[in-house]
Short mmCIF file of C-alpha atoms and ligand atoms in Angstrom, two decimals:
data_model
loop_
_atom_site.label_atom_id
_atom_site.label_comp_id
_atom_site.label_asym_id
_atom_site.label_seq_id
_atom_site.Cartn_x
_atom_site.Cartn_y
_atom_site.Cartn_z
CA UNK A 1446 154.33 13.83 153.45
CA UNK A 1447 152.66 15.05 150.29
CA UNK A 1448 152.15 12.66 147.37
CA UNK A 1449 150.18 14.36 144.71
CA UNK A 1450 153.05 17.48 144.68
CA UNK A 1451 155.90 14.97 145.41
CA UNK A 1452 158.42 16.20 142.74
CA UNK A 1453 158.46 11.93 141.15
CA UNK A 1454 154.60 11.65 141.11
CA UNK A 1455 153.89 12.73 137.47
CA UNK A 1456 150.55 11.37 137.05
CA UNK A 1457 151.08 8.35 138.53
CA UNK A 1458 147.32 6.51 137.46
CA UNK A 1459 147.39 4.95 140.89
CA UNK A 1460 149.29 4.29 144.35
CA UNK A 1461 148.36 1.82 146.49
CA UNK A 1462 149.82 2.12 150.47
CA UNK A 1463 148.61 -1.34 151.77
CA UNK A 1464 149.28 -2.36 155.40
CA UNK A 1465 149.04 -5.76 157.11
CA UNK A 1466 149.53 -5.38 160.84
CA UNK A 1467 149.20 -9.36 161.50
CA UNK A 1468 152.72 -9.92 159.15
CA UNK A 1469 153.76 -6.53 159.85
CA UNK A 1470 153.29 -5.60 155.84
CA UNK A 1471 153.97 -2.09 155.12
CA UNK A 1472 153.83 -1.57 151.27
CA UNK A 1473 153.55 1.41 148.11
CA UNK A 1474 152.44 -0.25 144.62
CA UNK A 1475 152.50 2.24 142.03
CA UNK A 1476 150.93 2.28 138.73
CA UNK A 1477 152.69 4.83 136.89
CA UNK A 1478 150.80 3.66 132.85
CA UNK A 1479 148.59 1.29 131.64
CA UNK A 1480 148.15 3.12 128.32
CA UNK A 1481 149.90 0.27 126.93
CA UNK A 1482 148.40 -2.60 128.97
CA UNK A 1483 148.63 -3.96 132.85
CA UNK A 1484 151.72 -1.73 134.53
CA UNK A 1485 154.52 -4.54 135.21
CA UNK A 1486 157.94 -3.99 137.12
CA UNK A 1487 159.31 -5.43 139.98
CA UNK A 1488 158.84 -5.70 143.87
CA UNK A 1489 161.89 -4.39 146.05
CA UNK A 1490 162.32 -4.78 149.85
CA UNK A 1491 164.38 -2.95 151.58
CA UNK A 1492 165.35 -1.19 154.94
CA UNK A 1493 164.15 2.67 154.68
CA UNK A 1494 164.69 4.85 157.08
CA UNK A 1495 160.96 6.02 156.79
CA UNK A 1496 157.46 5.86 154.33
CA UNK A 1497 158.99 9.42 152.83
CA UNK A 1498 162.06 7.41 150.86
CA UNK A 1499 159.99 4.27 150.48
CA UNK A 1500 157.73 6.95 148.27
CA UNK A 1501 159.99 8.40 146.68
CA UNK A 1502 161.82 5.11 145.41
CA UNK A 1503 158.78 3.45 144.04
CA UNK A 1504 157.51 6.43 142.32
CA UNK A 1505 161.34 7.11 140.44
CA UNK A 1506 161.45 3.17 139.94
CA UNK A 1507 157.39 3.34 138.83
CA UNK A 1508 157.99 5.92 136.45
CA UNK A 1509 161.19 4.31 135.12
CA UNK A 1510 159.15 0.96 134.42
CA UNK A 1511 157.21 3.21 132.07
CA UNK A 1512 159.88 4.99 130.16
CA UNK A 1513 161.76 0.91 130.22
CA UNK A 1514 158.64 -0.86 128.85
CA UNK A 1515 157.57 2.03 125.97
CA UNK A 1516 160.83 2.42 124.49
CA UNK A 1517 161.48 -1.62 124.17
CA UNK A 1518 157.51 -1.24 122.46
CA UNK A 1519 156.75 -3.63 124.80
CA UNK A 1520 152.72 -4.43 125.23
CA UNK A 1521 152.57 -3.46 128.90
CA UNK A 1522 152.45 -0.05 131.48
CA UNK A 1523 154.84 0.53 133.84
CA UNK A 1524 154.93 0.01 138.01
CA UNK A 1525 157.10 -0.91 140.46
CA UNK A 1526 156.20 -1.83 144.34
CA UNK A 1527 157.97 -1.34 147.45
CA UNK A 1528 157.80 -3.51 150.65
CA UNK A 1529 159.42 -1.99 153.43
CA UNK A 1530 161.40 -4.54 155.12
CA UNK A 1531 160.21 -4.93 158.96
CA UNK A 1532 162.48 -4.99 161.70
CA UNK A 1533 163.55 -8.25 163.82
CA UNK A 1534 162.32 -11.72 162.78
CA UNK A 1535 159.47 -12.05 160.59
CA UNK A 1536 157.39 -14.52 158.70
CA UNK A 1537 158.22 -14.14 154.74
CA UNK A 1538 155.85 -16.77 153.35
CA UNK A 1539 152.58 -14.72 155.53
CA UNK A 1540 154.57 -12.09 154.66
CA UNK A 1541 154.50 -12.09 150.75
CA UNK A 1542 151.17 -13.68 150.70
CA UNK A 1543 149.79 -9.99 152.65
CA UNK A 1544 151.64 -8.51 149.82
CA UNK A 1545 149.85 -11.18 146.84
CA UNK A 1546 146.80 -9.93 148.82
CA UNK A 1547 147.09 -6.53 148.56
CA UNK A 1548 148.53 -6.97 144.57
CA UNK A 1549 145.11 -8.61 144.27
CA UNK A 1550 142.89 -5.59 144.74
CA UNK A 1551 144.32 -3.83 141.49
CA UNK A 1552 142.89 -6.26 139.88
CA UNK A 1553 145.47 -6.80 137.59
CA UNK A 1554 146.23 -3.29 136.87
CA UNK A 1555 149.60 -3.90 137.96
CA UNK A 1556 151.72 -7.61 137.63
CA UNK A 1557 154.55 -7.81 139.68
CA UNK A 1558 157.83 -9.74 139.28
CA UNK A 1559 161.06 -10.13 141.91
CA UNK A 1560 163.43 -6.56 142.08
CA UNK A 1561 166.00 -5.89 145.07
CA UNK A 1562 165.71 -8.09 148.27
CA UNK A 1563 162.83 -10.61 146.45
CA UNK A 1564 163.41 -13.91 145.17
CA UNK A 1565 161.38 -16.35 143.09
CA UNK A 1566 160.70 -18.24 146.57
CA UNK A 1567 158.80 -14.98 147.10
CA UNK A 1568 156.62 -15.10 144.52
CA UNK A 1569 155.63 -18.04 144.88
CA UNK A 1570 154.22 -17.12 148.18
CA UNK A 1571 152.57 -14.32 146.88
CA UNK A 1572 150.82 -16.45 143.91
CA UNK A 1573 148.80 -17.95 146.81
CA UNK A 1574 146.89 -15.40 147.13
CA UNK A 1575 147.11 -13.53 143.88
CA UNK A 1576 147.20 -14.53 140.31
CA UNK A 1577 149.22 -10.87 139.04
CA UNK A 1578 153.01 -12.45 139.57
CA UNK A 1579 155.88 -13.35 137.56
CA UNK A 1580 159.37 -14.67 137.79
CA UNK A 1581 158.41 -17.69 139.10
CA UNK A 1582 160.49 -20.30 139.24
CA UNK A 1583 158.82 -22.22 137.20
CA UNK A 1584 158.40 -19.36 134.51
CA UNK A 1585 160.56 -17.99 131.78
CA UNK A 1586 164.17 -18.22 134.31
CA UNK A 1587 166.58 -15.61 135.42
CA UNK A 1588 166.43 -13.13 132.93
CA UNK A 1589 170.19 -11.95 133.35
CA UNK A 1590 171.40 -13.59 130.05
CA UNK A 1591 169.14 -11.84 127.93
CA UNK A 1592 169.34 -9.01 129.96
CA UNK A 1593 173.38 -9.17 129.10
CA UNK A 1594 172.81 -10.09 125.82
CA UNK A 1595 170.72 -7.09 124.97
CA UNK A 1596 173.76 -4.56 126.57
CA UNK A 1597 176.19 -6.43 124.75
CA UNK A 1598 174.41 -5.85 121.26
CA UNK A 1599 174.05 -1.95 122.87
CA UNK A 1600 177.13 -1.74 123.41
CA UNK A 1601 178.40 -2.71 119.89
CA UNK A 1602 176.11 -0.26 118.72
CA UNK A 1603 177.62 2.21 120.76
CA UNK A 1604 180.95 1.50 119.80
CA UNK A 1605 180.16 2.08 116.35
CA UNK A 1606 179.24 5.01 116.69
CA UNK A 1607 181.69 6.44 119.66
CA UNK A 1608 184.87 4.61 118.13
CA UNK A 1609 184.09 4.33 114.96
CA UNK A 1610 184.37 0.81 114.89
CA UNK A 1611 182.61 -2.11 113.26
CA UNK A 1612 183.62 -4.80 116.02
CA UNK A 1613 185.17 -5.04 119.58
CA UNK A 1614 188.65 -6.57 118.63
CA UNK A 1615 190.77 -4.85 120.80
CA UNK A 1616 188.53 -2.68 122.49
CA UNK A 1617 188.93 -2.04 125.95
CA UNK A 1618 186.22 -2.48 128.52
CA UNK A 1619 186.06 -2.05 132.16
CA UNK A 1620 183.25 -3.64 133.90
CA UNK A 1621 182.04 -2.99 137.66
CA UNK A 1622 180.14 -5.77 138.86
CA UNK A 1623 181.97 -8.23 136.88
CA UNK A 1624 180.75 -11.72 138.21
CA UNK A 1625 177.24 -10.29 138.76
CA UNK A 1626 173.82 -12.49 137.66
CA UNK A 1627 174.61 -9.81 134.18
CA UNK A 1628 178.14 -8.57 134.63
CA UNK A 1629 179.30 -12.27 134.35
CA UNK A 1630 177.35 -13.26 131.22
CA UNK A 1631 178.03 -9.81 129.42
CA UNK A 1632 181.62 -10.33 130.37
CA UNK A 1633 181.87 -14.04 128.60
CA UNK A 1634 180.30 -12.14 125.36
CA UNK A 1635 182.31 -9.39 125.10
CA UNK A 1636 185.82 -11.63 125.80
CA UNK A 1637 184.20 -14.06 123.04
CA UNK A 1638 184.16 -11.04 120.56
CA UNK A 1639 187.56 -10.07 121.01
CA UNK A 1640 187.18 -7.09 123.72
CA UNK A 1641 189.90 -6.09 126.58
CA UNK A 1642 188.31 -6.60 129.43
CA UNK A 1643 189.30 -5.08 132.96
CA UNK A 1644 187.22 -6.55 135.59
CA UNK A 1645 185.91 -4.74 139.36
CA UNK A 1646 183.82 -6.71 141.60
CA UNK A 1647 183.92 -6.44 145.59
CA UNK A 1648 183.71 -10.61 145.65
CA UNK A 1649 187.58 -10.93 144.68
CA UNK A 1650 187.60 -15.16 144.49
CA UNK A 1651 184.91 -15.01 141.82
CA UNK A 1652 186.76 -12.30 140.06
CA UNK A 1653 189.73 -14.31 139.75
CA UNK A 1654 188.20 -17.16 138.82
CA UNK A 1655 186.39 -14.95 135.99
CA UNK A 1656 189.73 -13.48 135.10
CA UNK A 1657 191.62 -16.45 134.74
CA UNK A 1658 188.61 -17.89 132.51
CA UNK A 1659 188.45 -15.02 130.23
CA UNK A 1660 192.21 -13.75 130.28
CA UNK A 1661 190.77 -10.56 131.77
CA UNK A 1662 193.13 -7.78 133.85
CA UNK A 1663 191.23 -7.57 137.41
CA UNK A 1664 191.30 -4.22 138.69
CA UNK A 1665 192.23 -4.76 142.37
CA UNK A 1666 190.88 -1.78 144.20
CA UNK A 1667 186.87 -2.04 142.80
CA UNK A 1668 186.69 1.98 143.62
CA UNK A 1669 189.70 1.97 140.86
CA UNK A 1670 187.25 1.23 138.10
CA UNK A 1671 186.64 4.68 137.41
CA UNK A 1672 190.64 4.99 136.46
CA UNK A 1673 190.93 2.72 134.10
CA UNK A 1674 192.15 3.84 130.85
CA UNK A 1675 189.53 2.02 128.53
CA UNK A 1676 187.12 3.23 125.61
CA UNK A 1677 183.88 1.64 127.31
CA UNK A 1678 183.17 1.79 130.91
CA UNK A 1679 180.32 -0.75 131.55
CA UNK A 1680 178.62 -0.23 134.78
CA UNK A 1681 176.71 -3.65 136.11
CA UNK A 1682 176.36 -3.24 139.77
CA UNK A 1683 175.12 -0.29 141.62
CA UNK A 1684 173.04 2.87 140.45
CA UNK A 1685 174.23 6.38 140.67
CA UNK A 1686 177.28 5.78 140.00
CA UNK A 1687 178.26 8.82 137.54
CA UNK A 1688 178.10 11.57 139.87
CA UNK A 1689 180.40 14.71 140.77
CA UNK A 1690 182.72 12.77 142.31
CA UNK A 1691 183.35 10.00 139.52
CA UNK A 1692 183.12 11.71 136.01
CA UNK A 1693 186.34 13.25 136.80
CA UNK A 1694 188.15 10.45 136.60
CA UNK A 1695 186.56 8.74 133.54
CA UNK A 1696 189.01 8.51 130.97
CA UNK A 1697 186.48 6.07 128.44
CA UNK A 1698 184.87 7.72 125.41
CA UNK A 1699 181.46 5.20 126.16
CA UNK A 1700 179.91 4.57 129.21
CA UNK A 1701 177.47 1.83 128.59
CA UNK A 1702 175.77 -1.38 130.95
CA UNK A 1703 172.97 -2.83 132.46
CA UNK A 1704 172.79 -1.29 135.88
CA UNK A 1705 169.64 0.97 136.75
CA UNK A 1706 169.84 4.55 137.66
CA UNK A 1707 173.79 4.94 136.72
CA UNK A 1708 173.08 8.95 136.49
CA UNK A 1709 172.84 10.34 139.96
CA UNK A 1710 171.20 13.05 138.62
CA UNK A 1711 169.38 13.61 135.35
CA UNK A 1712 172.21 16.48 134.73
CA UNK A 1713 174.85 14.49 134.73
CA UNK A 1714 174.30 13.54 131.31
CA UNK A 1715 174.93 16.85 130.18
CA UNK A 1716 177.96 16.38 132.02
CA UNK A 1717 179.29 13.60 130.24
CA UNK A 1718 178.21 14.82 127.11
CA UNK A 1719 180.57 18.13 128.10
CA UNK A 1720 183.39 15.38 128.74
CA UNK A 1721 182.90 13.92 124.95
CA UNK A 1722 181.34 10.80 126.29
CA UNK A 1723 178.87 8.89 125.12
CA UNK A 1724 175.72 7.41 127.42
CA UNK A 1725 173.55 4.47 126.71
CA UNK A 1726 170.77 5.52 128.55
CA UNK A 1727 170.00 2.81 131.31
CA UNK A 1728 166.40 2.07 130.86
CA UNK A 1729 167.02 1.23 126.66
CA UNK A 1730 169.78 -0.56 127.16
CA UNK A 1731 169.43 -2.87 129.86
CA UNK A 1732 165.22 -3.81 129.17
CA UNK A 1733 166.18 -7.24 127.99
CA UNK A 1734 164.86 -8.63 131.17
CA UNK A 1735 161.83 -7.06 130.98
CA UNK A 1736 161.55 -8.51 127.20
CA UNK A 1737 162.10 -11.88 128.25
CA UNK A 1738 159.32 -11.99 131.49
CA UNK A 1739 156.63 -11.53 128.55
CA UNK A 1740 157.42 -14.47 127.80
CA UNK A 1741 155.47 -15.55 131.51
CA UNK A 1742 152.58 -13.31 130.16
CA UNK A 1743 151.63 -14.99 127.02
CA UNK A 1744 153.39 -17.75 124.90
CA UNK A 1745 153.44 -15.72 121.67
CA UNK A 1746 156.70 -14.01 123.30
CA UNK A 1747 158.63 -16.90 122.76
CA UNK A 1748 162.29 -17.09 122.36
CA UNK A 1749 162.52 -15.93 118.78
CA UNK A 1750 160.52 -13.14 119.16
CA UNK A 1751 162.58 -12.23 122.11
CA UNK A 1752 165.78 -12.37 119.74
CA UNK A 1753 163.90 -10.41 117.41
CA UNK A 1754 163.46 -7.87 120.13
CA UNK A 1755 167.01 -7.84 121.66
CA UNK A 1756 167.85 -6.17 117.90
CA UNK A 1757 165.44 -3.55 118.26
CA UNK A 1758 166.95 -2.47 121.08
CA UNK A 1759 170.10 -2.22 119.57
CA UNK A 1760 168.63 -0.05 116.85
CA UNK A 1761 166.77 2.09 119.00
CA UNK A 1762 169.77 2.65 121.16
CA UNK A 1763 171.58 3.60 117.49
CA UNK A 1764 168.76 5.88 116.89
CA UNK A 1765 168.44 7.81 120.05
CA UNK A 1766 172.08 8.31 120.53
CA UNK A 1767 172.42 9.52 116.67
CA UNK A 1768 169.29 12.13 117.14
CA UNK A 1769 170.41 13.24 120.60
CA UNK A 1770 173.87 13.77 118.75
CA UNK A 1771 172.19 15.90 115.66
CA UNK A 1772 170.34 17.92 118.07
CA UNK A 1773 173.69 18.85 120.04
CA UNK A 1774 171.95 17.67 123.60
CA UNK A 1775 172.49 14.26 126.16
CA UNK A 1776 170.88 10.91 125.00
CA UNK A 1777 169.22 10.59 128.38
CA UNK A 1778 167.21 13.31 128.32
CA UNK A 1779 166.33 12.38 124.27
CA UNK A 1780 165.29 8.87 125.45
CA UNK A 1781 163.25 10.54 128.39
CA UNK A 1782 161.73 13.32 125.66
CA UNK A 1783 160.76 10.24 123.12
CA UNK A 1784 159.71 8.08 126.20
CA UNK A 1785 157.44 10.89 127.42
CA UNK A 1786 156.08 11.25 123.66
CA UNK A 1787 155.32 7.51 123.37
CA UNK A 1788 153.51 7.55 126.53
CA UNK A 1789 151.29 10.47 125.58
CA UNK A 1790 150.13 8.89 122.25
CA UNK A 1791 149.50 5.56 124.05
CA UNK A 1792 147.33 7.55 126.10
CA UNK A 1793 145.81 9.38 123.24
CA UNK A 1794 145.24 6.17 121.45
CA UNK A 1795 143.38 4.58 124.78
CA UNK A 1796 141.48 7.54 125.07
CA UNK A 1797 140.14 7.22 121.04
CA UNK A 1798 139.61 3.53 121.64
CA UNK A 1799 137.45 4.01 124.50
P1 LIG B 3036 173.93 -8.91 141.01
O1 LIG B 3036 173.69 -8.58 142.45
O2 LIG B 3036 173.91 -10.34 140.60
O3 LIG B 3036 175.35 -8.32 140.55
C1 LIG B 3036 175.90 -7.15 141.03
C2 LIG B 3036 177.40 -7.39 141.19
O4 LIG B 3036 178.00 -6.15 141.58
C3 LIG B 3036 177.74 -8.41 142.29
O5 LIG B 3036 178.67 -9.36 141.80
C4 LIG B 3036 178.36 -7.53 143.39
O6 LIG B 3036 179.36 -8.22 144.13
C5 LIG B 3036 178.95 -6.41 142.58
N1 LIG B 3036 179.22 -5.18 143.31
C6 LIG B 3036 178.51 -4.64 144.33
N2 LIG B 3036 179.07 -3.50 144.74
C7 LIG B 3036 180.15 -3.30 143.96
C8 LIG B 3036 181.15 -2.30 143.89
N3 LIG B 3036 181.15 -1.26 144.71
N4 LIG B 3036 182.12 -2.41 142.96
C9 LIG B 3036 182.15 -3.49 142.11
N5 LIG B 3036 181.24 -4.46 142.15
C10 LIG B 3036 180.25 -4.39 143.05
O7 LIG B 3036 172.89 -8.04 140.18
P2 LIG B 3036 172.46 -8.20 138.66
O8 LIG B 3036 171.16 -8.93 138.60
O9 LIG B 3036 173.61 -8.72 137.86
O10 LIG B 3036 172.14 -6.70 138.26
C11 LIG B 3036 173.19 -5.77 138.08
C12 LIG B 3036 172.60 -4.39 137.78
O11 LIG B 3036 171.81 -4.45 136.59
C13 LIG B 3036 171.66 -3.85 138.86
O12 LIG B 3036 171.78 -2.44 138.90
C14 LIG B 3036 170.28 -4.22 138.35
O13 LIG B 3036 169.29 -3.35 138.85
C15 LIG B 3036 170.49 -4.03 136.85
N6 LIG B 3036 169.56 -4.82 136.03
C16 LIG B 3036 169.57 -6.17 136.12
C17 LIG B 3036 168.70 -6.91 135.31
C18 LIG B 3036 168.69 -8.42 135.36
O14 LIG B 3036 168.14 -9.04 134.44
N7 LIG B 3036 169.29 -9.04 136.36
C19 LIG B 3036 167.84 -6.25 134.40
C20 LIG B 3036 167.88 -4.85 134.31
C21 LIG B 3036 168.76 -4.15 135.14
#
């Protein structure tokens, strides 16, 4: 397995591979930046098939952290760590405290909050034995409101600019993942301001429920989603899920929601560019989570200055979709371009500062 060439390394500053044979810990923490500050981003465990994907996720999710935290202006680097979830019965509190352990060595290079497969329970285990966690339960909460909050405002700004219009009366939205931790609170705003909202989720007694409290259409067959004939297509569940075999069906003008990785593929925002569609790329639009756990790091992020934030993002959505537009090429790979920028003055600046 090669890591330096590995085509999602890109200068990662550091990767930890930490093993604990006693709770059968097998773990990658990756610290993509600290040119800002201490790299944060979550912990995911999951079931890979071998150390190869585990790699390859936490250096893509690593990297993504980055581009998330610079283009929110956000004090912090970006990292992301990956436990690889062992097989049969095992102990999770020895386990997560192997991992605190191990998260204790970078000395705080990297702070690490819940992702996939973690829970706040977690992190409390690992706090035991290491001081560089957050999402606690006693911290700043589930950060899916804001999180939904900050797509909503993105995707007013996007229907501004893709319909022309000034508010969402009438404007028709289908979102996948409806009664999700975000889908669910982005759904209650965008009913609230006047939207059309068709509604996918593979838990159908919540979706009703949902639907009957919002006056929502539910779209019965979740793989239907695609089909809908709306302007906004608001994706809140799973990742790559514009890809050759979904664009085709699109009929929206927008595509525009909180879930991570919705390209497949980093072309496929040419691709819906081609189609006359407009993408709010992922990592701008959804980072009001990651706004709202600074809060955890230091109490001058308090709630006002995370409002404050949540319309930045909106106008740094507005502004990388209107440059990406004037320069005739897809607003993901703008974002990426500017994120890439931001990251190599940070790194300039460090370097001067030194
Ligand atoms: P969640 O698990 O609470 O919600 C996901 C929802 O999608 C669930 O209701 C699930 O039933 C539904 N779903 C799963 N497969 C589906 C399918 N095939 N069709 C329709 N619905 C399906 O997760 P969440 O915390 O709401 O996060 C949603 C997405 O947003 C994820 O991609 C996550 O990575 C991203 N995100 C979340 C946050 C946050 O603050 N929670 C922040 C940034 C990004």
């Amino acid at each position: 397995m090669s890591v330096f060439e590995h085509s999602a390394f890109d200068d990662h500053e550091k990767v930890l591979f930490a093993t604990d044979p006693a709770t059968g810990l097998k773990a990658i923490l990756a610290v993509h930046s600290t040119a800002r500050g201490p790299a944060v981003g979550g912990c995911r465990m999951w079931t890979y098939p071998s150390s190869v994907e585990a790699l390859t996720d936490v250096l893509r999710l690593s990297q993504g952290m980055s581009y998330k935290n610079i283009m929110a202006d956000l004090p912090i680097g970006g990292g992301k760590s990956v436990i690889m979830r062992p097989q049969g019965e095992f102990d999770r509190e020895a386990l997560f405290e192997a991992f605190g352990r191990a998260l204790e060595s970078l000395n705080g290079q990297y702070i690490s909050a819940e992702d996939v497969g973690v829970s706040p329970a977690d992190m409390v285990a690992a706090r035991r034995t290491t001081r560089h966690v957050v999402g606690l339960p006693d911290g700043t909460g589930d950060p899916s409101p804001i999180t939904a909050k900050g797509v909503f405002l993105g995707i007013q700004a996007c229907v501004e600019r893709g319909l022309g219009k000034a508010d969402m009366n009438g404007v028709r939205i289908a979102v996948q993942g409806a009664t999700g931790h975000v889908g669910s609170y982005l759904c209650r705003h965008l009913a609230e301001a006047g939207a059309d909202l068709f509604l996918a989720d593979i838990k159908a007694e919540p979706l009703a429920e949902l639907a009957r409290e919002l006056g929502a259409t539910i779209v019965s067959d979740p793989d239907e989603i695609y089909d809908v004939d709306a302007d906004v297509f608001a994706p809140c569940a799973l990742g790559a899920v514009i890809n050759p075999s979904t664009i085709g069906r699109l009929k929206v003008k927008i595509v525009a929601g909180a879930a991570n990785n919705q390209l497949e593929t980093r072309d496929m925002g040419q691709a819906l560019m081609d189609r006359g569609i407009l993408y709010a790329p992922d990592y701008v639009i959804n980072a009001g989570g990651i706004i709202n756990v600074m809060g955890e790091l230091d109490s001058r992020f308090d709630a006002k200055w995370v409002e404050g934030k949540l319309l930045t993002l909106k106008q740094t959505l507005g502004e990388i979709i209107d440059a990406a537009a004037s320069e005739g090429r897809p607003a993901n790979l703008a974002a990426d371009q500017l994120a890439r920028e931001r990251l190599a003055d940070a790194a300039q600046a460090r370097k001067k500062a030194a």
